Amino acid sequence: MCGVTTSDAPLDLPVDLPGYQHVYSGKVRDLYAPVDSQGEPDPDRLLLVASNRLSAYDWMMTPEIPDKGEVLTRLSLWWFDQLSDLVPNHVLSTDVPATVAGRAVLVRKLEMLKVEAIARAYLTGGGLEEYHAKGSVSGIPLPDGLVDGSRLPEPVFTPTTKAPLGEHDLPMTLAEVEAELGVEVATEVSRLTRAILARGNEVAAQRGILIADTKVEFGLAPDGSGGLVLADEVLTPDSSRFWPADQWEPGHPQPSYDKQFVRDWLTSPESGWDRSSGEAPPELPPNVVEQTRAKYLEAYERLTGERF
Ligand code: PZK
């Protein structure tokens, strides 16, 4: 089982937005194209809508998490500002239809790079597996004696392929990224991805949050200027592993800032769910939904210092 599966009918999937044409849906976000009076899609702009959907253990949960899409959208916008001296971003406007207000942004349509740009500041997940097998991550040799959750000497670039929806991304070597993007763009993607994570951790450390790793997406401006533009969402709990700094203890898996209540409940006897059964998980109880919503709001408020 590697596909994303819903335990029920699609949740808030593509709303009908007058003046927009649905283009594509991922697990938790939807893309639309603005259309003109002739019904022609705008070649230069897209509407990126964040849903309230949440996935855990590769399943989509029901019900949704109220306000999740707005928290992640506002957090991304805040980070784009924090990062604006490092890299330009795709945001054009937050003037969007009322039905998606707060959880959608109008963005520049870019030529997206066919690489998932990932950087890791702490060792866990797929990076830890490669380290155990080879003592390296994405071919970069690391010191001996690191364990699950160890801080790395400096952020490392660990790119992957962009697999189709429902399939898992595969590690890429820097040589493969260079073959795909050219040496110059590949070098810049690596440098920027590591700089974004380093800046993210400088800010988050002051607010009691560690950012173990992050995935960012870049595009090229279609004007031929050749410059890289930061797209999609950035440094959110969906694109990054956030860890509470006060519970950080290398040597075992760290609690997930946002999804821990969901995971703990799903794997507890109370849920009655057997993860290995292949069966859809049950509906989340109201207290798990509310505690999860509270963690998303807490991440937003801690990081930005603003009330949601
Ligand atoms: C773009 N995605 C990811 C997947 C989503 C979004 N500025 C842009 N220009 C062109 N394409 C994209 C972007 C952005 N951001 C982003 N795919 C294409 C994605 C699934 C659902 F809403």
mmCIF file of C-alpha atoms and ligand atoms in Angstrom:
data_model
loop_
_atom_site.group_PDB
_atom_site.id
_atom_site.type_symbol
_atom_site.label_atom_id
_atom_site.label_comp_id
_atom_site.label_asym_id
_atom_site.label_seq_id
_atom_site.Cartn_x
_atom_site.Cartn_y
_atom_site.Cartn_z
ATOM 1 C CA MET A 1 0.000 0.000 0.000
ATOM 2 C CA CYS A 2 1.623 3.210 -1.057
ATOM 3 C CA GLY A 3 -1.268 5.271 -2.405
ATOM 4 C CA VAL A 4 -3.042 7.941 -0.449
ATOM 5 C CA THR A 5 -6.459 6.647 0.376
ATOM 6 C CA THR A 6 -9.508 8.343 1.758
ATOM 7 C CA SER A 7 -11.466 6.596 4.444
ATOM 8 C CA ASP A 8 -14.579 8.310 3.162
ATOM 9 C CA ALA A 9 -15.843 10.445 0.308
ATOM 10 C CA PRO A 10 -13.491 13.286 -0.692
ATOM 11 C CA LEU A 11 -13.548 16.004 1.932
ATOM 12 C CA ASP A 12 -13.621 19.663 0.895
ATOM 13 C CA LEU A 13 -12.228 18.835 -2.556
ATOM 14 C CA PRO A 14 -12.274 21.473 -5.274
ATOM 15 C CA VAL A 15 -14.903 24.015 -4.416
ATOM 16 C CA ASP A 16 -16.619 25.619 -7.356
ATOM 17 C CA LEU A 17 -14.983 29.041 -7.658
ATOM 18 C CA PRO A 18 -16.663 31.397 -10.108
ATOM 19 C CA GLY A 19 -13.998 32.894 -12.374
ATOM 20 C CA TYR A 20 -11.568 30.026 -11.779
ATOM 21 C CA GLN A 21 -10.952 26.662 -13.397
ATOM 22 C CA HIS A 22 -9.776 23.722 -11.292
ATOM 23 C CA VAL A 23 -6.353 22.577 -12.586
ATOM 24 C CA TYR A 24 -4.967 20.043 -10.137
ATOM 25 C CA SER A 25 -5.346 18.663 -6.617
ATOM 26 C CA GLY A 26 -2.674 17.270 -4.352
ATOM 27 C CA LYS A 27 -3.202 15.582 -1.006
ATOM 28 C CA VAL A 28 -3.924 18.790 0.855
ATOM 29 C CA ARG A 29 -3.900 21.637 -1.698
ATOM 30 C CA ASP A 30 -5.767 22.570 -4.836
ATOM 31 C CA LEU A 31 -4.663 24.634 -7.834
ATOM 32 C CA TYR A 32 -6.946 26.783 -9.985
ATOM 33 C CA ALA A 33 -6.379 29.019 -12.996
ATOM 34 C CA PRO A 34 -8.137 32.392 -13.172
ATOM 35 C CA VAL A 35 -10.237 32.548 -16.361
ATOM 36 C CA ASP A 36 -11.021 35.661 -18.408
ATOM 37 C CA SER A 37 -14.435 36.746 -19.739
ATOM 38 C CA GLN A 38 -13.932 34.448 -22.778
ATOM 39 C CA GLY A 39 -13.331 31.512 -20.440
ATOM 40 C CA GLU A 40 -9.618 31.440 -21.305
ATOM 41 C CA PRO A 41 -7.246 30.435 -18.464
ATOM 42 C CA ASP A 42 -4.749 33.116 -17.398
ATOM 43 C CA PRO A 43 -1.297 32.022 -18.661
ATOM 44 C CA ASP A 44 0.585 33.986 -15.973
ATOM 45 C CA ARG A 45 -1.212 33.333 -12.686
ATOM 46 C CA LEU A 46 -2.535 30.497 -10.491
ATOM 47 C CA LEU A 47 -4.698 30.336 -7.368
ATOM 48 C CA LEU A 48 -3.163 28.073 -4.705
ATOM 49 C CA VAL A 49 -5.761 26.914 -2.160
ATOM 50 C CA ALA A 50 -4.840 25.178 1.103
ATOM 51 C CA SER A 51 -7.498 22.761 2.353
ATOM 52 C CA ASN A 52 -8.179 21.626 5.922
ATOM 53 C CA ARG A 53 -7.283 18.043 4.979
ATOM 54 C CA LEU A 54 -4.773 16.099 7.089
ATOM 55 C CA SER A 55 -2.961 12.860 6.276
ATOM 56 C CA ALA A 56 -1.371 10.446 8.734
ATOM 57 C CA TYR A 57 0.193 7.046 8.063
ATOM 58 C CA ASP A 58 -0.575 7.691 4.361
ATOM 59 C CA TRP A 59 -4.336 7.948 4.973
ATOM 60 C CA MET A 60 -6.502 11.030 4.674
ATOM 61 C CA MET A 61 -8.273 11.655 7.976
ATOM 62 C CA THR A 62 -11.905 12.520 8.507
ATOM 63 C CA PRO A 63 -13.134 14.902 9.675
ATOM 64 C CA GLU A 64 -10.947 17.810 8.556
ATOM 65 C CA ILE A 65 -8.993 20.070 10.922
ATOM 66 C CA PRO A 66 -10.801 23.442 11.143
ATOM 67 C CA ASP A 67 -8.589 26.431 10.202
ATOM 68 C CA LYS A 68 -5.626 24.267 9.139
ATOM 69 C CA GLY A 69 -5.568 25.680 5.599
ATOM 70 C CA GLU A 70 -5.655 29.265 6.848
ATOM 71 C CA VAL A 71 -2.952 28.665 9.480
ATOM 72 C CA LEU A 72 -0.609 27.158 6.877
ATOM 73 C CA THR A 73 -1.337 29.873 4.313
ATOM 74 C CA ARG A 74 -0.714 32.679 6.810
ATOM 75 C CA LEU A 75 2.413 30.973 8.136
ATOM 76 C CA SER A 76 3.824 30.596 4.592
ATOM 77 C CA LEU A 77 3.122 34.266 3.844
ATOM 78 C CA TRP A 78 4.925 35.245 7.043
ATOM 79 C CA TRP A 79 7.931 33.068 6.151
ATOM 80 C CA PHE A 80 8.069 34.447 2.592
ATOM 81 C CA ASP A 81 8.588 37.871 4.220
ATOM 82 C CA GLN A 82 11.274 36.518 6.590
ATOM 83 C CA LEU A 83 13.087 35.001 3.590
ATOM 84 C CA SER A 84 12.641 37.833 1.081
ATOM 85 C CA ASP A 85 16.294 38.934 1.344
ATOM 86 C CA LEU A 86 17.393 35.382 0.404
ATOM 87 C CA VAL A 87 15.050 34.581 -2.483
ATOM 88 C CA PRO A 88 12.112 36.109 -4.392
ATOM 89 C CA ASN A 89 8.760 34.284 -4.048
ATOM 90 C CA HIS A 90 5.712 33.611 -6.201
ATOM 91 C CA VAL A 91 3.097 35.531 -4.176
ATOM 92 C CA LEU A 92 1.141 38.169 -6.106
ATOM 93 C CA SER A 93 -1.930 38.850 -3.966
ATOM 94 C CA THR A 94 -4.142 37.616 -1.152
ATOM 95 C CA ASP A 95 -7.207 39.185 -2.783
ATOM 96 C CA VAL A 96 -9.089 35.938 -3.442
ATOM 97 C CA PRO A 97 -12.721 34.729 -3.604
ATOM 98 C CA ALA A 98 -14.571 34.967 -0.268
ATOM 99 C CA THR A 99 -15.178 31.197 -0.104
ATOM 100 C CA VAL A 100 -11.410 30.587 0.195
ATOM 101 C CA ALA A 101 -10.414 33.873 1.879
ATOM 102 C CA GLY A 102 -7.446 33.423 4.202
ATOM 103 C CA ARG A 103 -6.434 30.066 2.782
ATOM 104 C CA ALA A 104 -5.630 30.978 -0.816
ATOM 105 C CA VAL A 105 -3.067 33.115 -2.620
ATOM 106 C CA LEU A 106 -2.753 34.294 -6.193
ATOM 107 C CA VAL A 107 0.728 33.382 -7.424
ATOM 108 C CA ARG A 108 2.958 33.840 -10.467
ATOM 109 C CA LYS A 109 2.788 30.825 -12.726
ATOM 110 C CA LEU A 110 6.334 29.476 -12.939
ATOM 111 C CA GLU A 111 8.138 26.698 -14.763
ATOM 112 C CA MET A 112 8.477 24.361 -11.801
ATOM 113 C CA LEU A 113 11.718 22.422 -11.353
ATOM 114 C CA LYS A 114 11.263 18.650 -11.477
ATOM 115 C CA VAL A 115 13.125 18.147 -8.202
ATOM 116 C CA GLU A 116 11.962 18.175 -4.580
ATOM 117 C CA ALA A 117 14.442 20.474 -2.840
ATOM 118 C CA ILE A 118 14.952 19.079 0.668
ATOM 119 C CA ALA A 119 17.407 20.119 3.352
ATOM 120 C CA ARG A 120 18.016 18.421 6.696
ATOM 121 C CA ALA A 121 19.357 20.041 9.861
ATOM 122 C CA TYR A 122 18.647 17.039 12.120
ATOM 123 C CA LEU A 123 18.959 13.348 11.271
ATOM 124 C CA THR A 124 15.755 11.273 11.059
ATOM 125 C CA GLY A 125 13.528 9.409 8.587
ATOM 126 C CA GLY A 126 15.066 8.553 5.232
ATOM 127 C CA GLY A 127 18.272 10.427 6.074
ATOM 128 C CA LEU A 128 18.809 8.279 9.158
ATOM 129 C CA GLU A 129 18.268 5.108 7.118
ATOM 130 C CA GLU A 130 20.951 6.078 4.603
ATOM 131 C CA TYR A 131 23.308 7.073 7.434
ATOM 132 C CA HIS A 132 22.915 3.638 9.071
ATOM 133 C CA ALA A 133 23.562 1.877 5.757
ATOM 134 C CA LYS A 134 26.398 4.040 4.413
ATOM 135 C CA GLY A 135 27.500 6.654 6.991
ATOM 136 C CA SER A 136 26.388 9.371 4.588
ATOM 137 C CA VAL A 137 23.262 11.308 3.571
ATOM 138 C CA SER A 138 22.727 12.002 -0.148
ATOM 139 C CA GLY A 139 26.338 10.942 -0.568
ATOM 140 C CA ILE A 140 27.616 13.522 1.962
ATOM 141 C CA PRO A 141 29.788 11.801 4.604
ATOM 142 C CA LEU A 142 28.723 12.518 8.204
ATOM 143 C CA PRO A 143 30.514 12.106 11.544
ATOM 144 C CA ASP A 144 30.281 8.758 13.372
ATOM 145 C CA GLY A 145 27.958 8.244 16.327
ATOM 146 C CA LEU A 146 24.898 10.178 15.151
ATOM 147 C CA VAL A 147 21.493 8.843 16.275
ATOM 148 C CA ASP A 148 17.812 9.500 15.467
ATOM 149 C CA GLY A 149 17.300 13.208 16.123
ATOM 150 C CA SER A 150 20.965 14.270 16.176
ATOM 151 C CA ARG A 151 21.727 17.787 14.991
ATOM 152 C CA LEU A 152 23.923 17.812 11.885
ATOM 153 C CA PRO A 153 27.065 19.980 11.777
ATOM 154 C CA GLU A 154 25.310 22.071 9.090
ATOM 155 C CA PRO A 155 22.190 21.619 6.923
ATOM 156 C CA VAL A 156 22.650 19.151 4.064
ATOM 157 C CA PHE A 157 20.851 19.092 0.705
ATOM 158 C CA THR A 158 18.988 15.779 0.192
ATOM 159 C CA PRO A 159 16.937 16.164 -3.013
ATOM 160 C CA THR A 160 14.370 13.657 -4.287
ATOM 161 C CA THR A 161 12.365 13.025 -7.412
ATOM 162 C CA LYS A 162 8.798 14.357 -7.655
ATOM 163 C CA ALA A 163 6.769 11.176 -7.769
ATOM 164 C CA PRO A 164 3.184 11.191 -9.093
ATOM 165 C CA LEU A 165 0.410 11.491 -6.478
ATOM 166 C CA GLY A 166 0.213 8.336 -4.371
ATOM 167 C CA GLU A 167 3.779 7.256 -5.099
ATOM 168 C CA HIS A 168 6.791 7.890 -2.909
ATOM 169 C CA ASP A 169 9.617 10.240 -3.919
ATOM 170 C CA LEU A 170 13.061 8.656 -4.423
ATOM 171 C CA PRO A 171 16.444 10.062 -3.326
ATOM 172 C CA MET A 172 18.483 11.815 -6.031
ATOM 173 C CA THR A 173 22.227 12.353 -6.068
ATOM 174 C CA LEU A 174 23.587 15.831 -6.686
ATOM 175 C CA ALA A 175 24.904 14.496 -10.031
ATOM 176 C CA GLU A 176 21.342 13.533 -11.021
ATOM 177 C CA VAL A 177 20.054 16.973 -10.022
ATOM 178 C CA GLU A 178 22.856 18.581 -12.057
ATOM 179 C CA ALA A 179 21.923 16.430 -15.047
ATOM 180 C CA GLU A 180 18.271 17.508 -14.684
ATOM 181 C CA LEU A 181 18.760 21.220 -13.999
ATOM 182 C CA GLY A 182 22.276 22.039 -15.148
ATOM 183 C CA VAL A 183 25.185 22.578 -12.750
ATOM 184 C CA GLU A 184 24.504 26.285 -12.200
ATOM 185 C CA VAL A 185 20.811 25.966 -11.256
ATOM 186 C CA ALA A 186 21.456 22.793 -9.218
ATOM 187 C CA THR A 187 24.162 24.547 -7.187
ATOM 188 C CA GLU A 188 21.867 27.502 -6.521
ATOM 189 C CA VAL A 189 18.930 25.253 -5.533
ATOM 190 C CA SER A 190 21.189 23.441 -3.051
ATOM 191 C CA ARG A 191 22.558 26.681 -1.587
ATOM 192 C CA LEU A 192 19.129 28.334 -1.280
ATOM 193 C CA THR A 193 17.404 25.277 0.207
ATOM 194 C CA ARG A 194 20.059 25.014 2.939
ATOM 195 C CA ALA A 195 19.956 28.778 3.549
ATOM 196 C CA ILE A 196 16.140 28.700 3.946
ATOM 197 C CA LEU A 197 16.366 25.919 6.548
ATOM 198 C CA ALA A 198 19.241 27.652 8.370
ATOM 199 C CA ARG A 199 17.254 30.934 8.512
ATOM 200 C CA GLY A 200 14.133 29.006 9.574
ATOM 201 C CA ASN A 201 16.014 27.440 12.471
ATOM 202 C CA GLU A 202 17.555 30.768 13.550
ATOM 203 C CA VAL A 203 14.057 32.228 13.875
ATOM 204 C CA ALA A 204 12.318 29.119 15.273
ATOM 205 C CA ALA A 205 15.005 28.415 17.901
ATOM 206 C CA GLN A 206 14.094 31.687 19.631
ATOM 207 C CA ARG A 207 10.484 30.439 19.826
ATOM 208 C CA GLY A 208 11.098 26.918 21.175
ATOM 209 C CA ILE A 209 10.735 25.033 17.889
ATOM 210 C CA LEU A 210 13.327 22.992 15.973
ATOM 211 C CA ILE A 211 12.904 22.474 12.239
ATOM 212 C CA ALA A 212 14.439 19.087 11.508
ATOM 213 C CA ASP A 213 14.067 19.223 7.736
ATOM 214 C CA THR A 214 12.082 20.950 5.037
ATOM 215 C CA LYS A 215 10.943 20.530 1.467
ATOM 216 C CA VAL A 216 10.694 23.577 -0.775
ATOM 217 C CA GLU A 217 9.704 24.023 -4.394
ATOM 218 C CA PHE A 218 11.350 26.364 -6.847
ATOM 219 C CA GLY A 219 10.299 27.588 -10.242
ATOM 220 C CA LEU A 220 11.894 29.658 -12.933
ATOM 221 C CA ALA A 221 10.274 32.934 -13.895
ATOM 222 C CA PRO A 222 8.909 32.457 -17.420
ATOM 223 C CA ASP A 223 10.284 35.889 -18.414
ATOM 224 C CA GLY A 224 13.587 34.183 -19.189
ATOM 225 C CA SER A 225 15.446 36.113 -16.476
ATOM 226 C CA GLY A 226 16.614 32.705 -15.321
ATOM 227 C CA GLY A 227 16.221 33.515 -11.652
ATOM 228 C CA LEU A 228 14.917 30.984 -9.143
ATOM 229 C CA VAL A 229 11.617 31.831 -7.435
ATOM 230 C CA LEU A 230 10.427 30.177 -4.217
ATOM 231 C CA ALA A 231 6.955 28.684 -4.769
ATOM 232 C CA ASP A 232 4.297 26.598 -3.027
ATOM 233 C CA GLU A 233 4.209 26.716 0.789
ATOM 234 C CA VAL A 234 7.290 27.236 2.928
ATOM 235 C CA LEU A 235 8.381 26.102 6.420
ATOM 236 C CA THR A 236 4.934 24.850 7.446
ATOM 237 C CA PRO A 237 4.273 21.726 9.524
ATOM 238 C CA ASP A 238 3.150 20.010 6.283
ATOM 239 C CA SER A 239 6.411 20.714 4.444
ATOM 240 C CA SER A 240 8.759 20.408 7.407
ATOM 241 C CA ARG A 241 9.292 18.410 10.591
ATOM 242 C CA PHE A 242 8.698 20.769 13.536
ATOM 243 C CA TRP A 243 9.865 19.484 16.909
ATOM 244 C CA PRO A 244 9.179 21.056 20.311
ATOM 245 C CA ALA A 245 12.677 22.129 21.473
ATOM 246 C CA ASP A 246 11.987 21.344 25.132
ATOM 247 C CA GLN A 247 11.282 17.677 24.312
ATOM 248 C CA TRP A 248 14.230 17.194 21.953
ATOM 249 C CA GLU A 249 16.137 14.092 23.016
ATOM 250 C CA PRO A 250 18.339 12.442 20.373
ATOM 251 C CA GLY A 251 18.278 8.631 20.410
ATOM 252 C CA HIS A 252 14.670 7.954 19.487
ATOM 253 C CA PRO A 253 11.944 9.331 17.202
ATOM 254 C CA GLN A 254 10.910 12.857 18.272
ATOM 255 C CA PRO A 255 7.235 13.756 18.861
ATOM 256 C CA SER A 256 5.680 15.453 15.842
ATOM 257 C CA TYR A 257 4.551 18.977 16.700
ATOM 258 C CA ASP A 258 1.302 18.813 14.774
ATOM 259 C CA LYS A 259 0.226 15.204 14.237
ATOM 260 C CA GLN A 260 1.188 13.552 17.504
ATOM 261 C CA PHE A 261 -2.361 13.508 18.920
ATOM 262 C CA VAL A 262 -3.631 11.898 15.706
ATOM 263 C CA ARG A 263 -0.855 9.284 15.616
ATOM 264 C CA ASP A 264 -1.108 8.500 19.318
ATOM 265 C CA TRP A 265 -4.871 8.020 19.106
ATOM 266 C CA LEU A 266 -4.753 5.959 15.881
ATOM 267 C CA THR A 267 -2.182 3.563 17.363
ATOM 268 C CA SER A 268 -3.883 3.350 20.788
ATOM 269 C CA PRO A 269 -6.420 0.639 21.684
ATOM 270 C CA GLU A 270 -9.157 3.319 21.890
ATOM 271 C CA SER A 271 -9.194 3.764 18.109
ATOM 272 C CA GLY A 272 -9.653 0.036 17.473
ATOM 273 C CA TRP A 273 -7.531 0.478 14.305
ATOM 274 C CA ASP A 274 -4.851 -1.941 13.162
ATOM 275 C CA ARG A 275 -2.385 -0.019 11.011
ATOM 276 C CA SER A 276 -1.247 -3.212 9.273
ATOM 277 C CA SER A 277 -4.794 -4.276 8.344
ATOM 278 C CA GLY A 278 -4.998 -2.179 5.176
ATOM 279 C CA GLU A 279 -8.374 -0.924 6.440
ATOM 280 C CA ALA A 280 -9.234 2.766 6.516
ATOM 281 C CA PRO A 281 -8.749 4.377 9.925
ATOM 282 C CA PRO A 282 -11.866 5.429 11.894
ATOM 283 C CA GLU A 283 -13.141 9.001 12.228
ATOM 284 C CA LEU A 284 -11.081 11.167 14.544
ATOM 285 C CA PRO A 285 -12.948 11.961 17.782
ATOM 286 C CA PRO A 286 -13.724 15.642 18.470
ATOM 287 C CA ASN A 287 -11.058 16.012 21.193
ATOM 288 C CA VAL A 288 -8.310 14.750 18.850
ATOM 289 C CA VAL A 289 -9.471 17.153 16.119
ATOM 290 C CA GLU A 290 -9.522 20.052 18.604
ATOM 291 C CA GLN A 291 -6.101 19.259 20.119
ATOM 292 C CA THR A 292 -4.621 18.973 16.627
ATOM 293 C CA ARG A 293 -6.147 22.310 15.578
ATOM 294 C CA ALA A 294 -4.678 23.845 18.747
ATOM 295 C CA LYS A 295 -1.172 22.605 17.828
ATOM 296 C CA TYR A 296 -1.363 24.222 14.376
ATOM 297 C CA LEU A 297 -2.487 27.502 15.958
ATOM 298 C CA GLU A 298 0.244 27.230 18.591
ATOM 299 C CA ALA A 299 2.924 26.753 15.909
ATOM 300 C CA TYR A 300 1.626 29.833 14.058
ATOM 301 C CA GLU A 301 1.430 31.991 17.179
ATOM 302 C CA ARG A 302 4.797 30.906 18.588
ATOM 303 C CA LEU A 303 6.682 31.387 15.339
ATOM 304 C CA THR A 304 5.106 34.663 14.243
ATOM 305 C CA GLY A 305 4.496 36.125 17.698
ATOM 306 C CA GLU A 306 1.029 37.091 16.388
ATOM 307 C CA ARG A 307 -2.431 35.877 17.454
ATOM 308 C CA PHE A 308 -4.105 33.718 14.802
HETATM 309 C C1 PZK B 1 2.670 24.365 -8.858
HETATM 310 N N1 PZK B 1 2.390 22.715 -7.447
HETATM 311 C C2 PZK B 1 2.305 21.931 -6.233
HETATM 312 C C3 PZK B 1 0.460 20.328 -5.985
HETATM 313 C C4 PZK B 1 -1.317 22.254 -5.311
HETATM 314 C C5 PZK B 1 -0.001 22.583 -5.582
HETATM 315 N N2 PZK B 1 3.738 29.204 -8.797
HETATM 316 C C6 PZK B 1 3.498 28.027 -9.442
HETATM 317 N N3 PZK B 1 3.568 27.985 -10.776
HETATM 318 C C7 PZK B 1 3.339 26.842 -11.437
HETATM 319 N N4 PZK B 1 3.043 25.705 -10.826
HETATM 320 C C8 PZK B 1 2.955 25.660 -9.471
HETATM 321 C C9 PZK B 1 3.181 26.829 -8.733
HETATM 322 C C10 PZK B 1 3.106 26.860 -7.289
HETATM 323 N N5 PZK B 1 3.043 26.855 -6.168
HETATM 324 C C11 PZK B 1 2.700 23.982 -7.536
HETATM 325 N N6 PZK B 1 2.154 22.212 -8.640
HETATM 326 C C12 PZK B 1 2.327 23.216 -9.543
HETATM 327 C C13 PZK B 1 0.893 21.617 -5.930
HETATM 328 C C14 PZK B 1 -0.853 20.017 -5.713
HETATM 329 C C15 PZK B 1 -1.760 20.973 -5.360
HETATM 330 F F1 PZK B 1 -2.215 23.196 -5.014
#
